[in-house]
């Protein structure tokens, strides 16, 4: 089975499918599946654009709406996860996954499906420590904080995925697992993206939650995006050959073990901003193991009449963009998707959005997004992170990433001419574990099987036994100009900031009249 893997899509579906058609003409055969690692931007209309956490000048309709309306149909089955630049109100309708258009399937906040016997899992969003232990409390209309925090990974999703015991073939995340850069050609990575150096040397680039999942799940392939650079641990690939079961059906199926975990953890769902930890075997919880037993899996199969086929039940839930009749004042509505309603009814669980609506009515948890079009405020009023090593998203300036203000998503990183470039290199070791906080397991490094033998690769420590090699491919990109590193203190304010040319400049070339100056 030939599988194509895309990094950040940014709504450019026409171009992606055209590229696949070219690959099919040049390659050994048809492509069976497309996997997208976030920033998919399933924008249906003008209201969806306002729910995308990018500056207004980057809010462009792109081409997804043509697939949503039925004008076009995806020529290959497409499975994607969410990133940090999404039409969050659209994806929020499908917390457990579902069709966003015919032949285009969203995995949800976290999810696992099967296609032709291949098990595919994923987790949406990016890691931010100050929101990690919160519930899924955000709902439309968003305010300047919740339009960002909604795409932050929560501990409940990681906890669910860690209940899985059956082998995983492919796993998707948007941001990289932390420490993965120590297991590929790190020298070439830093040559291409010199502004990653400080985080790489301090071992703080990427998501500790994804790193923990990588160690637990040990998938055959793990794909990520976010940083707009191609990097492989063990090998580089874009279209890969994946062994599949020839007798398995060629339609999308639910994963029985994952459905069983969803059903078991239904009561753990939190829809408030309250910080909380997942159950542990520490004497404080009557239950901490929510992994699927054979009996529980059989119960789920009986509830579904032993039919795991994902129904083709896509339905339009919002008006589609009409280029001839733009509606700049389209109202934002918190919708309940019939797909999610049907899924929850079959499985016997509660739609997160139903709980949110009740919480909104009872406690008025959700802020008013309308009239607050400026998404340039801070994500949270929380105190600084308790994680000493937390850089949550990319803490250095990455000129390839669309930032929520002109420099960075938060105020925790400033480019300065006084940056210290002499920081000694720090490799992960058994004696020096990264401080990920008590929310994470004791795993701090990747298994030795991830180590790459290469003349251009710095030596990687070997601290524990590993399984067979797990190829990891991380995004795509191209060379860009070098920029100074992040400054390490508040001792010097930068005299001026550099103008940075971003990747996808052509995609976001159009600017408002007010921005031309």
JSON list of N, CA and C in Angstrom, two decimals, residues 263 298-306 345-349:
[
{"chain": "A", "resi": 263, "resn": "UNK", "atom": "N", "xyz": [-14.93, 4.52, 25.64]},
{"chain": "A", "resi": 263, "resn": "UNK", "atom": "CA", "xyz": [-16.11, 4.20, 26.46]},
{"chain": "A", "resi": 263, "resn": "UNK", "atom": "C", "xyz": [-15.74, 4.14, 27.95]},
{"chain": "A", "resi": 298, "resn": "UNK", "atom": "N", "xyz": [-15.38, -7.01, 23.50]},
{"chain": "A", "resi": 298, "resn": "UNK", "atom": "CA", "xyz": [-16.54, -7.76, 22.99]},
{"chain": "A", "resi": 298, "resn": "UNK", "atom": "C", "xyz": [-17.84, -7.00, 23.22]},
{"chain": "A", "resi": 299, "resn": "UNK", "atom": "N", "xyz": [-17.94, -6.30, 24.35]},
{"chain": "A", "resi": 299, "resn": "UNK", "atom": "CA", "xyz": [-19.14, -5.50, 24.62]},
{"chain": "A", "resi": 299, "resn": "UNK", "atom": "C", "xyz": [-19.30, -4.40, 23.59]},
{"chain": "A", "resi": 300, "resn": "UNK", "atom": "N", "xyz": [-18.18, -3.75, 23.26]},
{"chain": "A", "resi": 300, "resn": "UNK", "atom": "CA", "xyz": [-18.22, -2.68, 22.24]},
{"chain": "A", "resi": 300, "resn": "UNK", "atom": "C", "xyz": [-18.62, -3.27, 20.89]},
{"chain": "A", "resi": 301, "resn": "UNK", "atom": "N", "xyz": [-18.03, -4.39, 20.53]},
{"chain": "A", "resi": 301, "resn": "UNK", "atom": "CA", "xyz": [-18.37, -5.02, 19.25]},
{"chain": "A", "resi": 301, "resn": "UNK", "atom": "C", "xyz": [-19.84, -5.38, 19.18]},
{"chain": "A", "resi": 302, "resn": "UNK", "atom": "N", "xyz": [-20.40, -5.84, 20.29]},
{"chain": "A", "resi": 302, "resn": "UNK", "atom": "CA", "xyz": [-21.83, -6.17, 20.32]},
{"chain": "A", "resi": 302, "resn": "UNK", "atom": "C", "xyz": [-22.68, -4.92, 20.16]},
{"chain": "A", "resi": 303, "resn": "UNK", "atom": "N", "xyz": [-22.25, -3.81, 20.79]},
{"chain": "A", "resi": 303, "resn": "UNK", "atom": "CA", "xyz": [-23.01, -2.57, 20.66]},
{"chain": "A", "resi": 303, "resn": "UNK", "atom": "C", "xyz": [-23.02, -2.09, 19.22]},
{"chain": "A", "resi": 304, "resn": "UNK", "atom": "N", "xyz": [-21.95, -2.38, 18.48]},
{"chain": "A", "resi": 304, "resn": "UNK", "atom": "CA", "xyz": [-21.86, -1.95, 17.09]},
{"chain": "A", "resi": 304, "resn": "UNK", "atom": "C", "xyz": [-22.27, -3.06, 16.12]},
{"chain": "A", "resi": 305, "resn": "UNK", "atom": "N", "xyz": [-22.86, -4.13, 16.67]},
{"chain": "A", "resi": 305, "resn": "UNK", "atom": "CA", "xyz": [-23.28, -5.27, 15.83]},
{"chain": "A", "resi": 305, "resn": "UNK", "atom": "C", "xyz": [-22.11, -5.83, 15.01]},
{"chain": "A", "resi": 306, "resn": "UNK", "atom": "N", "xyz": [-20.93, -5.77, 15.61]},
{"chain": "A", "resi": 306, "resn": "UNK", "atom": "CA", "xyz": [-19.70, -6.29, 15.00]},
{"chain": "A", "resi": 306, "resn": "UNK", "atom": "C", "xyz": [-19.41, -5.63, 13.64]},
{"chain": "A", "resi": 345, "resn": "UNK", "atom": "N", "xyz": [-24.01, 8.03, 20.40]},
{"chain": "A", "resi": 345, "resn": "UNK", "atom": "CA", "xyz": [-25.19, 7.21, 20.69]},
{"chain": "A", "resi": 345, "resn": "UNK", "atom": "C", "xyz": [-24.87, 5.73, 20.51]},
{"chain": "A", "resi": 346, "resn": "UNK", "atom": "N", "xyz": [-24.15, 5.40, 19.45]},
{"chain": "A", "resi": 346, "resn": "UNK", "atom": "CA", "xyz": [-23.78, 4.01, 19.21]},
{"chain": "A", "resi": 346, "resn": "UNK", "atom": "C", "xyz": [-22.88, 3.47, 20.31]},
{"chain": "A", "resi": 347, "resn": "UNK", "atom": "N", "xyz": [-21.94, 4.29, 20.75]},
{"chain": "A", "resi": 347, "resn": "UNK", "atom": "CA", "xyz": [-20.95, 3.84, 21.72]},
{"chain": "A", "resi": 347, "resn": "UNK", "atom": "C", "xyz": [-21.42, 3.99, 23.17]},
{"chain": "A", "resi": 348, "resn": "UNK", "atom": "N", "xyz": [-22.45, 4.82, 23.37]},
{"chain": "A", "resi": 348, "resn": "UNK", "atom": "CA", "xyz": [-22.94, 5.04, 24.72]},
{"chain": "A", "resi": 348, "resn": "UNK", "atom": "C", "xyz": [-22.10, 6.01, 25.51]},
{"chain": "A", "resi": 349, "resn": "UNK", "atom": "N", "xyz": [-21.55, 7.03, 24.84]},
{"chain": "A", "resi": 349, "resn": "UNK", "atom": "CA", "xyz": [-20.77, 8.06, 25.51]},
{"chain": "A", "resi": 349, "resn": "UNK", "atom": "C", "xyz": [-21.40, 9.42, 25.25]}
]
